[in-house]
Amino acid sequence: MRICIDATPLLLQSAGVKTYFHHWLENLRALESGDDILAFPWLDAAGELDHQGSQLGRLATMWRVAFVLGVNYGLLPGALKAALPRADVFHVSNQSRRPPDHIPLTATVHDVTCWLMPELHTRGNIRADHEFAERVLGKARGIIAVSDNTRRDAARLLGIPIERITTIYPGVASVYFDARPGAVPREMGLEKPYVLFVGTIEPRKNLDVLLDAWGQLPADIRDEFTLAVAGPRGWNSADVMKRLMDDRTHGVYLGYVPERKLPPLVAGASVLAYPSLYEGFGFPVAQAMAAGVPVVTSDVSSLPEVAGDGAAFVDPRSPAEVRSAIERFLTNEELRKETGARGKAIAEARYRWRDSARKSLEFFHKVISS
């Protein structure tokens, strides 16, 4: 079987979706199943995962992006059909606006926050997701959801028959399972033990509540521990960035951390604090669990499903609850160790990319044979 994956997200600035496609494509190819795993637009092999830019060189990226834009805006009629010779199925990303109609389509739903929480998105993102739902998800023969919660929400909000949606959990890069902090935290200026937040600085990640919670902790705890915030600036982040930069008691802003340094940074954390308002999956939570780090996260969306016994759950709109959960971990080393060990066991059993790739291949075979 010839399976073509739309890998356009690997050419763009992206976070969770890019992580998904990078490792998913890599592990599908590593299965050596006898199936041909192709990538559109023409990626035989992608470089190191880089959330800030393309994984290819500048020239290679420019002409591929130009081709995708030409297809999306109808300037290259028939070009996509010609570019996908003899593919048995095309797995479409949310970057495609005019999917081909000559082969079966599949797709992945990462989250449905543009329907649930439109106020937390730009108009461009909302328009793109609605077009993706109409032009791709409505026609797709089969759909992958990254969690059961996302599967249910997609069926309810988008009107997709739930039997067409299959839950396949993403994995966590294998390096997290054996990660050690080494010298990386000190290289980033973290001299004290730290509580870590990882994610794009944007309203949905709810960093304001985390900063409020941190400020409510007893002074002796804030003297002993640092709040470290890692992630690129996103949209509508000016106010929370001002809090971070103007008053160092709120935490240390590390900026975007390259992928190769993220596993040791995560592994060195005393706690991962992640009070997001909604996650389709929540890679930072699963990555921390794989590294044996206890997690404080929200009791909403997919997060209880993903974290299980590896986390303490809080109302993400309550600074007091977030503060209390962080304080319990920071004042009880045994609780940290026990929770971290439970989380690691869950991640070992559920979040391996090779298992995700194998189940995805079974999904493709089922779609084609149906």
mmCIF file of C-alpha atoms in Angstrom:
data_model
loop_
_atom_site.group_PDB
_atom_site.id
_atom_site.type_symbol
_atom_site.label_atom_id
_atom_site.label_comp_id
_atom_site.label_asym_id
_atom_site.label_seq_id
_atom_site.Cartn_x
_atom_site.Cartn_y
_atom_site.Cartn_z
ATOM 1 C CA MET A 1 0.000 0.000 0.000
ATOM 2 C CA ARG A 2 1.160 3.537 -0.791
ATOM 3 C CA ILE A 3 0.324 5.961 2.017
ATOM 4 C CA CYS A 4 0.991 9.645 1.429
ATOM 5 C CA ILE A 5 1.242 11.945 4.449
ATOM 6 C CA ASP A 6 0.721 15.679 4.075
ATOM 7 C CA ALA A 7 3.847 16.906 5.872
ATOM 8 C CA THR A 8 3.325 20.616 5.177
ATOM 9 C CA PRO A 9 3.420 21.419 8.951
ATOM 10 C CA LEU A 10 7.116 20.445 8.939
ATOM 11 C CA LEU A 11 7.812 23.465 6.725
ATOM 12 C CA LEU A 12 6.136 25.975 9.040
ATOM 13 C CA GLN A 13 6.390 27.447 12.525
ATOM 14 C CA SER A 14 4.326 25.171 14.734
ATOM 15 C CA ALA A 15 4.335 23.438 18.114
ATOM 16 C CA GLY A 16 2.265 20.358 18.942
ATOM 17 C CA VAL A 17 1.065 19.611 15.411
ATOM 18 C CA LYS A 18 4.629 19.764 14.118
ATOM 19 C CA THR A 19 5.848 17.471 16.905
ATOM 20 C CA TYR A 20 3.129 15.011 15.917
ATOM 21 C CA PHE A 21 3.871 14.925 12.199
ATOM 22 C CA HIS A 22 7.655 14.797 12.667
ATOM 23 C CA HIS A 23 7.709 11.761 14.947
ATOM 24 C CA TRP A 24 4.684 10.082 13.385
ATOM 25 C CA LEU A 25 6.138 10.138 9.872
ATOM 26 C CA GLU A 26 9.556 9.055 11.130
ATOM 27 C CA ASN A 27 8.108 6.083 13.008
ATOM 28 C CA LEU A 28 5.725 5.027 10.244
ATOM 29 C CA ARG A 29 8.746 4.742 7.963
ATOM 30 C CA ALA A 30 10.734 2.869 10.606
ATOM 31 C CA LEU A 31 8.175 0.049 10.785
ATOM 32 C CA GLU A 32 9.489 -1.513 7.560
ATOM 33 C CA SER A 33 6.040 -2.966 6.977
ATOM 34 C CA GLY A 34 6.380 -3.271 3.226
ATOM 35 C CA ASP A 35 4.089 -0.283 2.720
ATOM 36 C CA ASP A 36 5.392 2.822 0.974
ATOM 37 C CA ILE A 37 5.215 5.849 3.298
ATOM 38 C CA LEU A 38 5.431 8.960 1.142
ATOM 39 C CA ALA A 39 5.479 12.579 2.259
ATOM 40 C CA PHE A 40 3.937 15.547 0.487
ATOM 41 C CA PRO A 41 5.397 17.917 -0.550
ATOM 42 C CA TRP A 42 8.359 15.642 -1.310
ATOM 43 C CA LEU A 43 10.156 15.100 1.981
ATOM 44 C CA ASP A 44 12.335 12.017 1.804
ATOM 45 C CA ALA A 45 13.822 12.839 5.190
ATOM 46 C CA ALA A 46 13.349 15.830 7.453
ATOM 47 C CA GLY A 47 16.057 17.359 9.600
ATOM 48 C CA GLU A 48 16.073 18.028 13.321
ATOM 49 C CA LEU A 49 12.721 19.042 14.782
ATOM 50 C CA ASP A 50 12.616 22.847 14.908
ATOM 51 C CA HIS A 51 9.371 24.483 16.017
ATOM 52 C CA GLN A 52 10.515 27.940 14.940
ATOM 53 C CA GLY A 53 11.061 27.249 11.252
ATOM 54 C CA SER A 54 11.222 24.728 8.447
ATOM 55 C CA GLN A 55 13.049 21.438 8.774
ATOM 56 C CA LEU A 56 14.436 21.886 5.268
ATOM 57 C CA GLY A 57 16.770 24.469 3.777
ATOM 58 C CA ARG A 58 15.520 27.884 2.700
ATOM 59 C CA LEU A 59 15.285 27.239 -1.044
ATOM 60 C CA ALA A 60 13.781 23.769 -0.622
ATOM 61 C CA THR A 61 11.191 25.205 1.743
ATOM 62 C CA MET A 62 10.289 28.180 -0.460
ATOM 63 C CA TRP A 63 9.355 26.219 -3.564
ATOM 64 C CA ARG A 64 7.432 23.603 -1.592
ATOM 65 C CA VAL A 65 5.435 26.247 0.277
ATOM 66 C CA ALA A 66 4.817 28.077 -3.014
ATOM 67 C CA PHE A 67 3.440 24.852 -4.498
ATOM 68 C CA VAL A 68 1.111 24.297 -1.521
ATOM 69 C CA LEU A 69 -0.132 27.899 -1.688
ATOM 70 C CA GLY A 70 -0.721 27.570 -5.418
ATOM 71 C CA VAL A 71 -2.844 24.481 -4.843
ATOM 72 C CA ASN A 72 -4.725 26.040 -1.919
ATOM 73 C CA TYR A 73 -5.684 29.145 -3.892
ATOM 74 C CA GLY A 74 -6.659 27.253 -7.021
ATOM 75 C CA LEU A 75 -3.765 28.569 -9.105
ATOM 76 C CA LEU A 76 -2.497 25.091 -9.994
ATOM 77 C CA PRO A 77 -5.550 23.062 -11.023
ATOM 78 C CA GLY A 78 -4.767 19.385 -11.293
ATOM 79 C CA ALA A 79 -1.290 19.817 -9.820
ATOM 80 C CA LEU A 80 -2.036 17.961 -6.602
ATOM 81 C CA LYS A 81 -3.465 15.000 -8.480
ATOM 82 C CA ALA A 82 -0.318 14.848 -10.596
ATOM 83 C CA ALA A 83 1.876 15.154 -7.492
ATOM 84 C CA LEU A 84 0.324 12.111 -5.809
ATOM 85 C CA PRO A 85 0.826 9.303 -8.314
ATOM 86 C CA ARG A 86 -0.732 5.970 -7.439
ATOM 87 C CA ALA A 87 -1.214 6.787 -3.740
ATOM 88 C CA ASP A 88 -3.843 4.574 -2.096
ATOM 89 C CA VAL A 89 -4.664 7.102 0.613
ATOM 90 C CA PHE A 90 -3.759 10.733 1.355
ATOM 91 C CA HIS A 91 -3.581 11.811 5.004
ATOM 92 C CA VAL A 92 -4.368 15.513 4.927
ATOM 93 C CA SER A 93 -3.059 18.137 7.361
ATOM 94 C CA ASN A 94 -4.926 21.279 8.342
ATOM 95 C CA GLN A 95 -2.717 23.224 5.915
ATOM 96 C CA SER A 96 -4.547 21.825 2.872
ATOM 97 C CA ARG A 97 -7.509 23.801 1.532
ATOM 98 C CA ARG A 98 -8.219 21.884 -1.686
ATOM 99 C CA PRO A 99 -7.663 18.177 -1.041
ATOM 100 C CA PRO A 100 -7.642 15.817 -4.019
ATOM 101 C CA ASP A 101 -10.836 14.009 -4.939
ATOM 102 C CA HIS A 102 -9.294 11.070 -6.792
ATOM 103 C CA ILE A 103 -8.044 9.083 -3.767
ATOM 104 C CA PRO A 104 -9.440 8.295 -0.292
ATOM 105 C CA LEU A 105 -8.713 10.920 2.352
ATOM 106 C CA THR A 106 -7.884 10.558 6.023
ATOM 107 C CA ALA A 107 -6.933 13.201 8.595
ATOM 108 C CA THR A 108 -5.989 13.800 12.225
ATOM 109 C CA VAL A 109 -8.045 15.973 14.577
ATOM 110 C CA HIS A 110 -5.709 17.567 17.108
ATOM 111 C CA ASP A 111 -8.268 19.676 18.978
ATOM 112 C CA VAL A 112 -11.516 21.573 18.436
ATOM 113 C CA THR A 113 -10.803 24.722 20.429
ATOM 114 C CA CYS A 114 -11.752 26.988 17.526
ATOM 115 C CA TRP A 115 -15.339 25.824 18.115
ATOM 116 C CA LEU A 116 -15.212 25.536 21.896
ATOM 117 C CA MET A 117 -13.184 28.671 22.660
ATOM 118 C CA PRO A 118 -13.047 30.937 19.596
ATOM 119 C CA GLU A 119 -12.047 33.869 21.793
ATOM 120 C CA LEU A 120 -8.677 32.163 22.337
ATOM 121 C CA HIS A 121 -7.785 32.099 18.631
ATOM 122 C CA THR A 122 -6.988 34.520 15.855
ATOM 123 C CA ARG A 123 -9.568 34.969 13.106
ATOM 124 C CA GLY A 124 -7.128 33.382 10.674
ATOM 125 C CA ASN A 125 -6.850 30.218 12.768
ATOM 126 C CA ILE A 126 -10.612 29.989 13.148
ATOM 127 C CA ARG A 127 -11.165 30.366 9.412
ATOM 128 C CA ALA A 128 -8.497 27.765 8.614
ATOM 129 C CA ASP A 129 -9.907 25.181 11.019
ATOM 130 C CA HIS A 130 -13.463 25.680 9.771
ATOM 131 C CA GLU A 131 -12.300 25.234 6.176
ATOM 132 C CA PHE A 132 -10.398 22.103 7.187
ATOM 133 C CA ALA A 133 -13.507 20.665 8.821
ATOM 134 C CA GLU A 134 -15.698 21.443 5.827
ATOM 135 C CA ARG A 135 -13.354 20.468 2.998
ATOM 136 C CA VAL A 136 -11.428 17.603 4.580
ATOM 137 C CA LEU A 137 -13.047 16.139 7.686
ATOM 138 C CA GLY A 138 -16.464 16.085 6.074
ATOM 139 C CA LYS A 139 -15.107 13.997 3.190
ATOM 140 C CA ALA A 140 -12.532 11.872 4.995
ATOM 141 C CA ARG A 141 -13.093 8.133 4.953
ATOM 142 C CA GLY A 142 -11.439 7.814 8.350
ATOM 143 C CA ILE A 143 -10.211 10.232 11.026
ATOM 144 C CA ILE A 144 -7.627 9.850 13.788
ATOM 145 C CA ALA A 145 -8.235 11.641 17.098
ATOM 146 C CA VAL A 146 -5.324 12.139 19.491
ATOM 147 C CA SER A 147 -7.464 11.340 22.560
ATOM 148 C CA ASP A 148 -10.881 9.934 23.424
ATOM 149 C CA ASN A 149 -11.913 13.375 24.644
ATOM 150 C CA THR A 150 -11.011 14.917 21.286
ATOM 151 C CA ARG A 151 -12.877 12.093 19.523
ATOM 152 C CA ARG A 152 -16.062 12.834 21.467
ATOM 153 C CA ASP A 153 -15.739 16.605 21.065
ATOM 154 C CA ALA A 154 -15.131 16.310 17.314
ATOM 155 C CA ALA A 155 -18.183 14.100 16.857
ATOM 156 C CA ARG A 156 -20.356 16.408 18.949
ATOM 157 C CA LEU A 157 -19.220 19.763 17.591
ATOM 158 C CA LEU A 158 -18.457 18.909 13.963
ATOM 159 C CA GLY A 159 -21.257 16.457 13.341
ATOM 160 C CA ILE A 160 -18.914 13.647 12.315
ATOM 161 C CA PRO A 161 -20.250 10.124 12.928
ATOM 162 C CA ILE A 162 -18.209 8.898 15.867
ATOM 163 C CA GLU A 163 -17.639 5.489 14.269
ATOM 164 C CA ARG A 164 -15.531 7.225 11.590
ATOM 165 C CA ILE A 165 -13.132 8.523 14.257
ATOM 166 C CA THR A 166 -10.428 6.310 15.767
ATOM 167 C CA THR A 167 -8.448 7.294 18.851
ATOM 168 C CA ILE A 168 -4.713 6.714 18.464
ATOM 169 C CA TYR A 169 -2.542 8.333 21.116
ATOM 170 C CA PRO A 170 0.622 10.088 19.927
ATOM 171 C CA GLY A 171 3.908 9.047 21.437
ATOM 172 C CA VAL A 172 6.694 10.771 23.306
ATOM 173 C CA ALA A 173 10.183 10.932 21.805
ATOM 174 C CA SER A 174 12.249 8.092 23.270
ATOM 175 C CA VAL A 175 14.899 10.492 24.576
ATOM 176 C CA TYR A 176 12.483 11.688 27.302
ATOM 177 C CA PHE A 177 12.278 8.249 28.910
ATOM 178 C CA ASP A 178 16.005 8.246 29.693
ATOM 179 C CA ALA A 179 16.554 11.998 30.016
ATOM 180 C CA ARG A 180 18.866 13.409 32.684
ATOM 181 C CA PRO A 181 19.245 17.127 33.403
ATOM 182 C CA GLY A 182 23.023 17.238 33.101
ATOM 183 C CA ALA A 183 24.355 20.765 32.659
ATOM 184 C CA VAL A 184 21.429 22.152 30.653
ATOM 185 C CA PRO A 185 19.480 23.833 33.494
ATOM 186 C CA ARG A 186 22.584 25.655 34.750
ATOM 187 C CA GLU A 187 23.442 26.721 31.209
ATOM 188 C CA MET A 188 20.027 28.391 31.147
ATOM 189 C CA GLY A 189 20.662 30.209 34.401
ATOM 190 C CA LEU A 190 18.637 27.893 36.640
ATOM 191 C CA GLU A 191 20.755 27.617 39.773
ATOM 192 C CA LYS A 192 17.920 26.534 42.110
ATOM 193 C CA PRO A 193 15.374 23.708 41.841
ATOM 194 C CA TYR A 194 12.575 24.783 39.525
ATOM 195 C CA VAL A 195 8.943 24.361 38.608
ATOM 196 C CA LEU A 196 8.640 24.282 34.828
ATOM 197 C CA PHE A 197 6.038 25.504 32.356
ATOM 198 C CA VAL A 198 6.507 24.555 28.692
ATOM 199 C CA GLY A 199 4.316 25.922 25.919
ATOM 200 C CA THR A 200 3.609 28.759 23.534
ATOM 201 C CA ILE A 201 2.836 31.973 25.419
ATOM 202 C CA GLU A 202 -0.794 32.486 24.387
ATOM 203 C CA PRO A 203 -4.152 32.869 26.172
ATOM 204 C CA ARG A 204 -5.140 29.184 25.970
ATOM 205 C CA LYS A 205 -2.092 28.141 27.987
ATOM 206 C CA ASN A 206 -3.402 30.210 30.904
ATOM 207 C CA LEU A 207 -0.027 31.433 32.110
ATOM 208 C CA ASP A 208 -1.605 34.383 33.944
ATOM 209 C CA VAL A 209 -3.233 32.009 36.425
ATOM 210 C CA LEU A 210 0.056 30.173 36.947
ATOM 211 C CA LEU A 211 1.817 33.463 37.693
ATOM 212 C CA ASP A 212 -0.947 34.414 40.137
ATOM 213 C CA ALA A 213 -0.620 31.021 41.828
ATOM 214 C CA TRP A 214 3.153 31.352 42.062
ATOM 215 C CA GLY A 215 2.808 34.731 43.709
ATOM 216 C CA GLN A 216 0.526 33.197 46.363
ATOM 217 C CA LEU A 217 3.106 30.614 47.455
ATOM 218 C CA PRO A 218 4.855 31.214 50.789
ATOM 219 C CA ALA A 219 7.970 33.338 50.430
ATOM 220 C CA ASP A 220 10.261 30.587 51.709
ATOM 221 C CA ILE A 221 9.127 28.247 48.904
ATOM 222 C CA ARG A 222 9.659 30.953 46.288
ATOM 223 C CA ASP A 223 13.112 31.524 47.745
ATOM 224 C CA GLU A 224 13.963 27.828 47.450
ATOM 225 C CA PHE A 225 12.451 27.209 44.005
ATOM 226 C CA THR A 226 12.299 29.083 40.704
ATOM 227 C CA LEU A 227 9.403 29.186 38.251
ATOM 228 C CA ALA A 228 10.902 28.618 34.785
ATOM 229 C CA VAL A 229 8.784 29.473 31.735
ATOM 230 C CA ALA A 230 9.916 27.950 28.429
ATOM 231 C CA GLY A 231 8.257 28.632 25.100
ATOM 232 C CA PRO A 232 8.007 31.094 22.221
ATOM 233 C CA ARG A 233 5.846 34.179 22.351
ATOM 234 C CA GLY A 234 2.475 33.608 20.734
ATOM 235 C CA TRP A 235 -0.412 35.848 19.823
ATOM 236 C CA ASN A 236 -1.984 38.197 22.389
ATOM 237 C CA SER A 237 0.850 37.611 24.850
ATOM 238 C CA ALA A 238 1.976 41.187 25.537
ATOM 239 C CA ASP A 239 0.424 41.521 29.001
ATOM 240 C CA VAL A 240 1.669 38.231 30.400
ATOM 241 C CA MET A 241 5.108 38.821 28.878
ATOM 242 C CA LYS A 242 5.225 42.197 30.611
ATOM 243 C CA ARG A 243 4.550 40.480 33.931
ATOM 244 C CA LEU A 244 7.350 38.004 33.280
ATOM 245 C CA MET A 245 9.905 40.563 32.159
ATOM 246 C CA ASP A 246 9.117 43.370 34.615
ATOM 247 C CA ASP A 247 9.072 41.398 37.852
ATOM 248 C CA ARG A 248 11.492 38.500 38.241
ATOM 249 C CA THR A 249 9.575 37.250 41.287
ATOM 250 C CA HIS A 250 7.004 35.970 38.799
ATOM 251 C CA GLY A 251 9.518 33.614 37.230
ATOM 252 C CA VAL A 252 12.382 33.286 34.765
ATOM 253 C CA TYR A 253 11.504 33.443 31.084
ATOM 254 C CA LEU A 254 13.759 31.109 29.092
ATOM 255 C CA GLY A 255 12.280 31.848 25.669
ATOM 256 C CA TYR A 256 12.076 29.180 23.004
ATOM 257 C CA VAL A 257 14.112 26.134 24.025
ATOM 258 C CA PRO A 258 15.538 24.064 21.133
ATOM 259 C CA GLU A 259 14.204 20.528 20.939
ATOM 260 C CA ARG A 260 17.571 18.946 21.784
ATOM 261 C CA LYS A 261 17.700 20.827 25.114
ATOM 262 C CA LEU A 262 14.091 20.288 26.120
ATOM 263 C CA PRO A 263 14.349 16.695 27.453
ATOM 264 C CA PRO A 264 17.113 17.512 29.984
ATOM 265 C CA LEU A 265 15.290 20.703 30.969
ATOM 266 C CA VAL A 266 12.087 18.750 31.601
ATOM 267 C CA ALA A 267 13.926 15.952 33.416
ATOM 268 C CA GLY A 268 15.506 18.444 35.801
ATOM 269 C CA ALA A 269 12.208 19.977 36.913
ATOM 270 C CA SER A 270 10.773 19.321 40.359
ATOM 271 C CA VAL A 271 7.254 19.737 38.933
ATOM 272 C CA LEU A 272 5.705 20.522 35.558
ATOM 273 C CA ALA A 273 2.901 23.085 35.967
ATOM 274 C CA TYR A 274 0.504 23.151 33.026
ATOM 275 C CA PRO A 275 -2.885 24.775 33.805
ATOM 276 C CA SER A 276 -4.047 24.916 30.171
ATOM 277 C CA LEU A 277 -7.684 25.739 29.446
ATOM 278 C CA TYR A 278 -7.977 22.970 26.829
ATOM 279 C CA GLU A 279 -5.700 20.402 25.203
ATOM 280 C CA GLY A 280 -6.427 17.890 22.485
ATOM 281 C CA PHE A 281 -3.583 15.802 23.917
ATOM 282 C CA GLY A 282 -0.960 17.852 25.763
ATOM 283 C CA PHE A 283 2.570 16.898 24.733
ATOM 284 C CA PRO A 284 4.304 18.726 27.640
ATOM 285 C CA VAL A 285 2.316 16.652 30.139
ATOM 286 C CA ALA A 286 3.163 13.329 28.468
ATOM 287 C CA GLN A 287 6.811 14.347 28.062
ATOM 288 C CA ALA A 288 7.139 15.212 31.749
ATOM 289 C CA MET A 289 5.535 11.900 32.701
ATOM 290 C CA ALA A 290 7.987 10.007 30.480
ATOM 291 C CA ALA A 291 10.830 11.757 32.321
ATOM 292 C CA GLY A 292 9.369 10.805 35.709
ATOM 293 C CA VAL A 293 8.409 14.379 36.627
ATOM 294 C CA PRO A 294 5.150 14.931 38.572
ATOM 295 C CA VAL A 295 2.591 17.160 36.894
ATOM 296 C CA VAL A 296 0.094 19.780 38.028
ATOM 297 C CA THR A 297 -2.463 20.214 35.282
ATOM 298 C CA SER A 298 -6.086 21.042 34.562
ATOM 299 C CA ASP A 299 -9.108 18.870 35.259
ATOM 300 C CA VAL A 300 -10.543 19.662 31.814
ATOM 301 C CA SER A 301 -10.489 18.337 28.237
ATOM 302 C CA SER A 302 -8.106 15.434 27.554
ATOM 303 C CA LEU A 303 -5.701 16.171 30.396
ATOM 304 C CA PRO A 304 -7.168 13.797 33.033
ATOM 305 C CA GLU A 305 -7.300 11.080 30.361
ATOM 306 C CA VAL A 306 -3.684 11.613 29.318
ATOM 307 C CA ALA A 307 -2.115 12.122 32.753
ATOM 308 C CA GLY A 308 -4.087 9.647 34.856
ATOM 309 C CA ASP A 309 -2.343 8.976 38.177
ATOM 310 C CA GLY A 310 0.743 10.897 37.078
ATOM 311 C CA ALA A 311 -0.692 14.305 37.967
ATOM 312 C CA ALA A 312 -2.549 16.451 40.448
ATOM 313 C CA PHE A 313 -5.604 18.034 38.816
ATOM 314 C CA VAL A 314 -6.860 21.556 39.417
ATOM 315 C CA ASP A 315 -9.498 23.989 38.236
ATOM 316 C CA PRO A 316 -7.424 25.974 35.698
ATOM 317 C CA ARG A 317 -9.288 29.190 36.520
ATOM 318 C CA SER A 318 -8.456 28.994 40.231
ATOM 319 C CA PRO A 319 -5.024 30.350 41.226
ATOM 320 C CA ALA A 320 -5.638 29.034 44.746
ATOM 321 C CA GLU A 321 -6.062 25.442 43.519
ATOM 322 C CA VAL A 322 -2.991 25.682 41.306
ATOM 323 C CA ARG A 323 -0.960 27.129 44.180
ATOM 324 C CA SER A 324 -2.128 24.435 46.599
ATOM 325 C CA ALA A 325 -1.233 21.581 44.232
ATOM 326 C CA ILE A 326 2.228 23.000 43.517
ATOM 327 C CA GLU A 327 2.844 23.571 47.230
ATOM 328 C CA ARG A 328 1.898 19.981 48.104
ATOM 329 C CA PHE A 329 4.488 18.647 45.676
ATOM 330 C CA LEU A 330 7.233 21.089 46.649
ATOM 331 C CA THR A 331 6.865 20.327 50.363
ATOM 332 C CA ASN A 332 6.637 16.539 49.991
ATOM 333 C CA GLU A 333 9.530 14.859 48.196
ATOM 334 C CA GLU A 334 8.028 11.387 48.650
ATOM 335 C CA LEU A 335 4.805 12.499 46.943
ATOM 336 C CA ARG A 336 6.839 13.893 44.056
ATOM 337 C CA LYS A 337 8.701 10.605 43.627
ATOM 338 C CA GLU A 338 5.560 8.453 43.847
ATOM 339 C CA THR A 339 3.581 10.581 41.397
ATOM 340 C CA GLY A 340 6.503 10.830 38.998
ATOM 341 C CA ALA A 341 6.952 7.045 39.046
ATOM 342 C CA ARG A 342 3.259 6.458 38.335
ATOM 343 C CA GLY A 343 3.355 8.924 35.465
ATOM 344 C CA LYS A 344 6.426 7.289 33.965
ATOM 345 C CA ALA A 345 4.743 3.869 34.071
ATOM 346 C CA ILE A 346 1.696 5.279 32.255
ATOM 347 C CA ALA A 347 3.871 6.914 29.603
ATOM 348 C CA GLU A 348 5.859 3.700 29.108
ATOM 349 C CA ALA A 349 2.658 1.745 28.538
ATOM 350 C CA ARG A 350 0.718 4.237 26.414
ATOM 351 C CA TYR A 351 2.907 6.866 24.747
ATOM 352 C CA ARG A 352 5.500 5.108 22.609
ATOM 353 C CA TRP A 353 5.724 6.335 19.018
ATOM 354 C CA ARG A 354 6.335 2.852 17.650
ATOM 355 C CA ASP A 355 2.967 1.752 19.065
ATOM 356 C CA SER A 356 1.251 4.841 17.673
ATOM 357 C CA ALA A 357 2.745 4.170 14.238
ATOM 358 C CA ARG A 358 1.732 0.501 14.298
ATOM 359 C CA LYS A 359 -1.873 1.343 15.227
ATOM 360 C CA SER A 360 -1.913 4.053 12.547
ATOM 361 C CA LEU A 361 -0.826 1.555 9.915
ATOM 362 C CA GLU A 362 -3.647 -0.762 10.989
ATOM 363 C CA PHE A 363 -6.003 2.227 10.674
ATOM 364 C CA PHE A 364 -4.865 2.914 7.099
ATOM 365 C CA HIS A 365 -5.291 -0.717 6.061
ATOM 366 C CA LYS A 366 -8.787 -0.773 7.559
ATOM 367 C CA VAL A 367 -9.749 2.452 5.759
ATOM 368 C CA ILE A 368 -8.569 1.156 2.390
ATOM 369 C CA SER A 369 -10.263 -2.210 2.775
ATOM 370 C CA SER A 370 -13.600 -0.763 3.887
#
